[in-house]
Protein backbone atom coordinates (compact mmCIF):
# COMPACT_ATOMS: atom_id res chain seq x y z
CA UNK A 1 0.00 0.00 0.00
CA UNK A 2 1.53 3.30 -1.15
CA UNK A 3 1.14 6.78 0.32
CA UNK A 4 -1.26 7.50 -2.53
CA UNK A 5 -3.38 4.50 -1.50
CA UNK A 6 -3.55 5.81 2.07
CA UNK A 7 -4.58 9.26 0.89
CA UNK A 8 -7.32 7.77 -1.26
CA UNK A 9 -8.69 5.78 1.68
CA UNK A 10 -8.73 8.89 3.87
CA UNK A 11 -10.43 10.91 1.14
CA UNK A 12 -13.14 8.35 0.47
CA UNK A 13 -13.71 7.77 4.20
CA UNK A 14 -13.90 11.49 5.01
CA UNK A 15 -16.05 12.88 2.21
CA UNK A 16 -19.26 12.48 4.21
CA UNK A 17 -17.84 13.50 7.59
CA UNK A 18 -15.26 16.26 7.04
CA UNK A 19 -16.13 19.82 7.98
CA UNK A 20 -13.65 22.02 6.12
CA UNK A 21 -11.25 21.91 3.18
CA UNK A 22 -10.62 18.19 2.67
CA UNK A 23 -8.13 18.84 -0.14
CA UNK A 24 -5.99 20.90 2.24
CA UNK A 25 -6.09 18.14 4.87
CA UNK A 26 -5.07 15.53 2.31
CA UNK A 27 -2.17 17.72 1.18
CA UNK A 28 -1.02 18.07 4.80
CA UNK A 29 -1.08 14.29 5.32
CA UNK A 30 0.83 13.81 2.06
CA UNK A 31 3.55 16.27 3.08
CA UNK A 32 3.90 14.74 6.55
CA UNK A 33 4.21 11.23 5.10
CA UNK A 34 6.90 12.41 2.69
CA UNK A 35 8.75 14.24 5.48
CA UNK A 36 8.77 11.11 7.65
CA UNK A 37 10.16 8.99 4.80
CA UNK A 38 7.09 6.77 4.36
CA UNK A 39 6.76 5.03 1.01
CA UNK A 40 4.96 1.68 1.24
CA UNK A 41 3.29 -0.65 3.75
CA UNK A 42 2.01 -4.21 3.49
CA UNK A 43 -1.46 -5.43 4.48
CA UNK A 44 -3.17 -8.81 4.66
CA UNK A 45 -4.52 -10.20 1.42
CA UNK A 46 -8.15 -11.35 1.44
CA UNK A 47 -7.04 -14.99 1.62
CA UNK A 48 -4.79 -14.38 4.63
CA UNK A 49 -5.32 -14.12 8.39
CA UNK A 50 -2.92 -12.91 11.08
CA UNK A 51 -2.49 -16.53 12.17
CA UNK A 52 -1.70 -17.76 8.65
CA UNK A 53 1.05 -15.15 8.20
CA UNK A 54 2.42 -15.83 11.69
CA UNK A 55 2.41 -19.56 10.93
CA UNK A 56 4.66 -18.97 7.91
CA UNK A 57 7.04 -16.90 10.04
CA UNK A 58 7.14 -19.58 12.75
CA UNK A 59 7.79 -22.40 10.27
CA UNK A 60 10.57 -20.40 8.60
CA UNK A 61 12.20 -19.71 11.98
CA UNK A 62 12.04 -23.38 12.97
CA UNK A 63 13.58 -24.43 9.66
CA UNK A 64 16.39 -21.88 9.93
CA UNK A 65 17.14 -22.93 13.51
CA UNK A 66 16.95 -26.62 12.58
CA UNK A 67 14.63 -27.45 15.45
CA UNK A 68 11.14 -28.82 15.98
CA UNK A 69 8.17 -27.33 17.81
CA UNK A 70 8.74 -29.78 20.67
CA UNK A 71 12.18 -28.22 21.17
CA UNK A 72 10.61 -24.86 22.13
CA UNK A 73 10.12 -24.79 25.90
CA UNK A 74 8.90 -21.18 26.18
CA UNK A 75 6.58 -19.29 23.83
CA UNK A 76 6.03 -15.56 24.30
CA UNK A 77 3.53 -13.40 22.41
CA UNK A 78 4.48 -9.72 22.32
CA UNK A 79 2.12 -8.17 19.75
CA UNK A 80 0.07 -5.07 20.44
CA UNK A 81 -2.19 -6.45 17.71
CA UNK A 82 -4.10 -9.30 19.33
CA UNK A 83 -7.38 -11.15 19.25
CA UNK A 84 -7.72 -11.71 22.99
CA UNK A 85 -7.35 -9.87 26.26
CA UNK A 86 -7.73 -13.23 28.02
CA UNK A 87 -6.04 -15.66 27.86
CA UNK A 88 -2.54 -14.66 26.84
CA UNK A 89 -2.19 -14.79 23.06
CA UNK A 90 0.73 -17.20 23.37
CA UNK A 91 -1.66 -19.95 24.48
CA UNK A 92 -3.82 -19.52 21.37
CA UNK A 93 -0.75 -19.64 19.11
CA UNK A 94 0.61 -22.72 20.90
CA UNK A 95 -2.75 -24.49 20.61
CA UNK A 96 -3.21 -23.61 16.92
CA UNK A 97 0.29 -24.70 15.89
CA UNK A 98 0.82 -27.67 18.21
CA UNK A 99 3.50 -26.42 20.63
CA UNK A 100 3.05 -29.14 23.24
CA UNK A 101 6.02 -28.46 25.55
CA UNK A 102 6.03 -24.67 25.67
CA UNK A 103 5.29 -22.58 28.71
CA UNK A 104 3.25 -19.62 27.47
CA UNK A 105 2.87 -15.98 28.46
CA UNK A 106 2.52 -12.52 26.91
CA UNK A 107 4.58 -9.36 27.29
CA UNK A 108 2.96 -6.02 26.48
CA UNK A 109 4.91 -2.77 26.37
CA UNK A 110 3.62 -1.14 23.18
CA UNK A 111 6.35 -0.92 20.50
CA UNK A 112 8.97 -2.00 23.04
CA UNK A 113 7.20 -5.32 23.64
CA UNK A 114 9.68 -7.38 21.60
CA UNK A 115 12.57 -5.64 23.38
CA UNK A 116 11.10 -6.39 26.82
CA UNK A 117 10.39 -9.95 25.76
CA UNK A 118 13.96 -10.39 24.60
CA UNK A 119 15.27 -9.06 27.92
CA UNK A 120 13.09 -11.48 29.91
CA UNK A 121 13.99 -14.46 27.72
CA UNK A 122 17.70 -13.61 27.89
CA UNK A 123 17.64 -13.76 31.69
CA UNK A 124 15.56 -16.96 31.70
CA UNK A 125 18.14 -18.54 29.40
CA UNK A 126 21.02 -17.31 31.54
CA UNK A 127 19.42 -18.70 34.70
CA UNK A 128 18.75 -22.07 33.10
CA UNK A 129 14.97 -21.68 33.44
CA UNK A 130 14.59 -22.36 29.72
CA UNK A 131 16.85 -23.61 26.96
CA UNK A 132 15.12 -22.59 23.74
CA UNK A 133 12.41 -19.94 23.48
CA UNK A 134 10.40 -18.33 20.72
CA UNK A 135 9.05 -14.77 20.68
CA UNK A 136 6.19 -14.14 18.24
CA UNK A 137 3.97 -11.24 17.29
CA UNK A 138 1.29 -10.50 14.73
CA UNK A 139 0.70 -6.79 14.17
CA UNK A 140 -2.42 -6.61 11.98
CA UNK A 141 -4.42 -3.60 13.09
CA UNK A 142 -4.96 -1.79 9.79
CA UNK A 143 -6.93 -4.48 7.94
CA UNK A 144 -10.60 -4.16 8.74
CA UNK A 145 -10.01 -0.60 10.00
CA UNK A 146 -9.36 -1.85 13.54
CA UNK A 147 -7.40 1.32 14.29
CA UNK A 148 -10.17 3.49 12.84
CA UNK A 149 -9.32 7.14 12.18
CA UNK A 150 -9.65 7.17 8.39
CA UNK A 151 -12.89 9.16 8.49
CA UNK A 152 -11.79 12.65 9.55
CA UNK A 153 -14.17 15.28 10.89
CA UNK A 154 -11.91 18.34 11.04
CA UNK A 155 -8.27 19.36 10.50
CA UNK A 156 -7.45 19.45 14.19
CA UNK A 157 -7.84 15.68 14.42
CA UNK A 158 -4.60 15.21 12.51
CA UNK A 159 -2.72 16.27 15.65
CA UNK A 160 -3.64 13.02 17.37
CA UNK A 161 -4.59 10.87 14.36
CA UNK A 162 -1.85 11.22 11.71
CA UNK A 163 0.36 8.33 13.00
CA UNK A 164 -2.46 5.95 12.00
CA UNK A 165 -1.52 6.51 8.37
CA UNK A 166 2.05 5.28 8.88
CA UNK A 167 1.16 1.83 10.26
CA UNK A 168 1.99 -1.35 8.33
CA UNK A 169 1.31 -5.00 9.09
CA UNK A 170 3.70 -7.88 9.81
CA UNK A 171 4.33 -11.03 11.81
CA UNK A 172 7.67 -12.24 13.14
CA UNK A 173 9.03 -15.27 14.97
CA UNK A 174 12.41 -15.23 16.71
CA UNK A 175 14.12 -18.23 18.32
CA UNK A 176 16.51 -17.73 21.24
CA UNK A 177 18.87 -20.52 22.37
CA UNK A 178 20.97 -20.64 25.50
CA UNK A 179 24.56 -19.47 25.01
CA UNK A 180 26.47 -18.54 28.17
CA UNK A 181 29.22 -16.87 26.11
CA UNK A 182 26.86 -14.37 24.43
CA UNK A 183 26.20 -11.44 26.76
CA UNK A 184 23.30 -9.21 25.83
CA UNK A 185 23.33 -5.72 27.33
CA UNK A 186 20.07 -3.84 27.95
CA UNK A 187 19.30 -0.30 29.03
CA UNK A 188 15.79 1.04 29.57
CA UNK A 189 14.32 4.39 30.55
CA UNK A 190 10.68 5.12 31.41
CA UNK A 191 8.64 8.35 31.32
CA UNK A 192 5.19 7.50 32.71
CA UNK A 193 4.38 11.21 32.84
CA UNK A 194 4.00 10.93 29.04
CA UNK A 195 1.67 7.91 29.16
CA UNK A 196 -1.29 9.77 27.66
CA UNK A 197 0.52 10.70 24.43
CA UNK A 198 -0.26 7.37 22.72
CA UNK A 199 -3.14 5.14 23.80
CA UNK A 200 -5.64 2.54 22.62
CA UNK A 201 -8.22 2.40 25.44
CA UNK A 202 -10.71 -0.38 26.05
CA UNK A 203 -14.29 0.07 27.20
CA UNK A 204 -14.39 1.25 30.81
CA UNK A 205 -10.82 2.61 30.79
CA UNK A 206 -11.86 5.71 32.74
CA UNK A 207 -11.78 3.87 36.05
CA UNK A 208 -8.22 2.63 35.52
CA UNK A 209 -6.35 5.90 35.07
CA UNK A 210 -6.15 9.55 35.98
CA UNK A 211 -8.21 10.86 33.10
CA UNK A 212 -6.59 13.52 30.91
CA UNK A 213 -7.85 15.42 27.90
CA UNK A 214 -5.68 13.31 25.57
CA UNK A 215 -6.83 9.83 26.63
CA UNK A 216 -9.77 8.60 24.60
CA UNK A 217 -9.59 11.50 22.15
CA UNK A 218 -10.59 9.02 19.43
CA UNK A 219 -12.80 6.97 21.73
CA UNK A 220 -11.52 3.39 21.89
CA UNK A 221 -9.47 3.87 18.75
CA UNK A 222 -5.76 4.57 18.32
CA UNK A 223 -4.82 8.04 19.58
CA UNK A 224 -1.24 9.23 19.08
CA UNK A 225 0.22 12.71 19.42
CA UNK A 226 3.06 12.04 17.01
CA UNK A 227 4.82 15.41 17.14
CA UNK A 228 4.99 15.43 20.94
CA UNK A 229 6.10 11.79 21.00
CA UNK A 230 9.07 12.49 18.74
CA UNK A 231 9.95 15.69 20.61
CA UNK A 232 10.15 13.74 23.87
CA UNK A 233 11.85 10.69 22.35
CA UNK A 234 14.92 12.42 20.91
CA UNK A 235 16.74 13.36 24.14
CA UNK A 236 15.67 10.14 25.88
CA UNK A 237 16.98 7.92 23.08
CA UNK A 238 20.28 9.77 23.03
CA UNK A 239 20.61 9.23 26.77
CA UNK A 240 19.68 5.55 26.75
CA UNK A 241 22.12 4.86 23.88
CA UNK A 242 24.85 6.67 25.78
CA UNK A 243 23.97 4.58 28.86
CA UNK A 244 24.41 1.42 26.77
CA UNK A 245 27.77 2.72 25.52
CA UNK A 246 28.44 0.03 22.92
CA UNK A 247 31.85 -0.10 21.21
CA UNK A 248 30.95 1.95 18.13
CA UNK A 249 33.91 0.71 16.09
CA UNK A 250 32.65 -2.88 16.42
CA UNK A 251 28.97 -2.32 15.65
CA UNK A 252 27.79 -3.76 12.33
CA UNK A 253 24.13 -2.64 12.35
CA UNK A 254 21.64 -0.65 14.42
CA UNK A 255 17.93 -1.43 14.29
CA UNK A 256 15.60 1.43 15.30
CA UNK A 257 11.87 1.30 15.88
CA UNK A 258 10.32 1.97 12.49
CA UNK A 259 8.18 4.96 13.41
CA UNK A 260 9.95 7.38 11.06
CA UNK A 261 12.98 7.28 8.79
CA UNK A 262 13.86 10.89 9.51
CA UNK A 263 13.74 10.42 13.27
CA UNK A 264 16.01 7.37 13.01
CA UNK A 265 18.46 9.19 10.76
CA UNK A 266 18.52 12.26 13.03
CA UNK A 267 19.36 10.10 16.03
CA UNK A 268 22.07 8.23 14.11
CA UNK A 269 23.61 11.52 12.97
CA UNK A 270 24.16 12.50 16.61
CA UNK A 271 26.68 9.64 16.79
CA UNK A 272 27.80 9.67 13.13
CA UNK A 273 26.30 6.20 12.66
CA UNK A 274 23.77 6.64 9.86
CA UNK A 275 25.66 4.13 7.71
CA UNK A 276 24.79 1.42 10.26
CA UNK A 277 21.07 2.14 10.59
CA UNK A 278 18.72 -0.52 9.19
CA UNK A 279 15.26 1.06 9.26
CA UNK A 280 12.31 -0.73 7.62
CA UNK A 281 10.02 2.30 7.84
CA UNK A 282 10.27 3.43 4.19
CA UNK A 283 9.23 0.06 2.77
CA UNK A 284 7.08 -1.31 5.62
CA UNK A 285 5.84 1.63 7.67
CA UNK A 286 5.53 1.51 11.45
CA UNK A 287 5.52 -2.19 12.33
CA UNK A 288 4.89 -1.63 16.04
CA UNK A 289 6.53 -4.48 18.02
CA UNK A 290 7.71 -6.16 14.78
CA UNK A 291 10.13 -3.32 13.91
CA UNK A 292 13.38 -4.72 15.30
CA UNK A 293 12.97 -8.42 14.36
CA UNK A 294 11.70 -7.47 10.88
CA UNK A 295 14.70 -5.20 10.33
CA UNK A 296 16.99 -8.01 11.49
CA UNK A 297 15.31 -10.46 9.10
CA UNK A 298 15.83 -8.12 6.13
CA UNK A 299 19.46 -7.50 7.10
CA UNK A 300 20.15 -11.23 7.39
CA UNK A 301 18.36 -12.05 4.13
CA UNK A 302 20.27 -9.31 2.29
CA UNK A 303 23.57 -10.47 3.86
CA UNK A 304 24.24 -7.12 5.51
CA UNK A 305 24.93 -8.88 8.81
CA UNK A 306 26.47 -12.27 9.57
CA UNK A 307 26.92 -14.61 12.51
CA UNK A 308 29.35 -13.15 15.00
CA UNK A 309 28.44 -9.50 14.28
CA UNK A 310 27.76 -7.08 17.12
CA UNK A 311 24.29 -5.59 16.62
CA UNK A 312 22.27 -3.00 18.50
CA UNK A 313 18.68 -1.78 18.67
CA UNK A 314 17.19 1.52 19.83
CA UNK A 315 13.44 1.83 20.43
CA UNK A 316 11.05 4.53 21.63
CA UNK A 317 7.60 3.37 22.63
CA UNK A 318 4.29 4.55 24.06
CA UNK A 319 4.30 4.66 27.82
CA UNK A 320 6.74 6.21 27.26
CA UNK A 321 9.60 3.73 27.35
CA UNK A 322 13.01 3.86 25.71
CA UNK A 323 15.43 1.00 25.16
CA UNK A 324 18.89 0.39 23.79
CA UNK A 325 20.49 -3.05 23.73
CA UNK A 326 23.33 -4.89 22.03
CA UNK A 327 24.10 -8.53 21.32
CA UNK A 328 26.15 -10.87 19.14
CA UNK A 329 24.15 -12.46 16.33
JSON list of C-alpha atoms in Angstrom, two decimals, residues 44-45 47-59 97 138 140 171:
[
{"chain": "A", "resi": 44, "resn": "UNK", "atom": "CA", "xyz": [-3.17, -8.81, 4.66]},
{"chain": "A", "resi": 45, "resn": "UNK", "atom": "CA", "xyz": [-4.52, -10.20, 1.42]},
{"chain": "A", "resi": 47, "resn": "UNK", "atom": "CA", "xyz": [-7.04, -14.99, 1.62]},
{"chain": "A", "resi": 48, "resn": "UNK", "atom": "CA", "xyz": [-4.79, -14.38, 4.63]},
{"chain": "A", "resi": 49, "resn": "UNK", "atom": "CA", "xyz": [-5.32, -14.12, 8.39]},
{"chain": "A", "resi": 50, "resn": "UNK", "atom": "CA", "xyz": [-2.92, -12.91, 11.08]},
{"chain": "A", "resi": 51, "resn": "UNK", "atom": "CA", "xyz": [-2.49, -16.53, 12.17]},
{"chain": "A", "resi": 52, "resn": "UNK", "atom": "CA", "xyz": [-1.70, -17.76, 8.65]},
{"chain": "A", "resi": 53, "resn": "UNK", "atom": "CA", "xyz": [1.05, -15.15, 8.20]},
{"chain": "A", "resi": 54, "resn": "UNK", "atom": "CA", "xyz": [2.42, -15.83, 11.69]},
{"chain": "A", "resi": 55, "resn": "UNK", "atom": "CA", "xyz": [2.41, -19.56, 10.93]},
{"chain": "A", "resi": 56, "resn": "UNK", "atom": "CA", "xyz": [4.66, -18.97, 7.91]},
{"chain": "A", "resi": 57, "resn": "UNK", "atom": "CA", "xyz": [7.04, -16.90, 10.04]},
{"chain": "A", "resi": 58, "resn": "UNK", "atom": "CA", "xyz": [7.14, -19.58, 12.75]},
{"chain": "A", "resi": 59, "resn": "UNK", "atom": "CA", "xyz": [7.79, -22.40, 10.27]},
{"chain": "A", "resi": 97, "resn": "UNK", "atom": "CA", "xyz": [0.29, -24.70, 15.89]},
{"chain": "A", "resi": 138, "resn": "UNK", "atom": "CA", "xyz": [1.29, -10.50, 14.73]},
{"chain": "A", "resi": 140, "resn": "UNK", "atom": "CA", "xyz": [-2.42, -6.61, 11.98]},
{"chain": "A", "resi": 171, "resn": "UNK", "atom": "CA", "xyz": [4.33, -11.03, 11.81]}
]
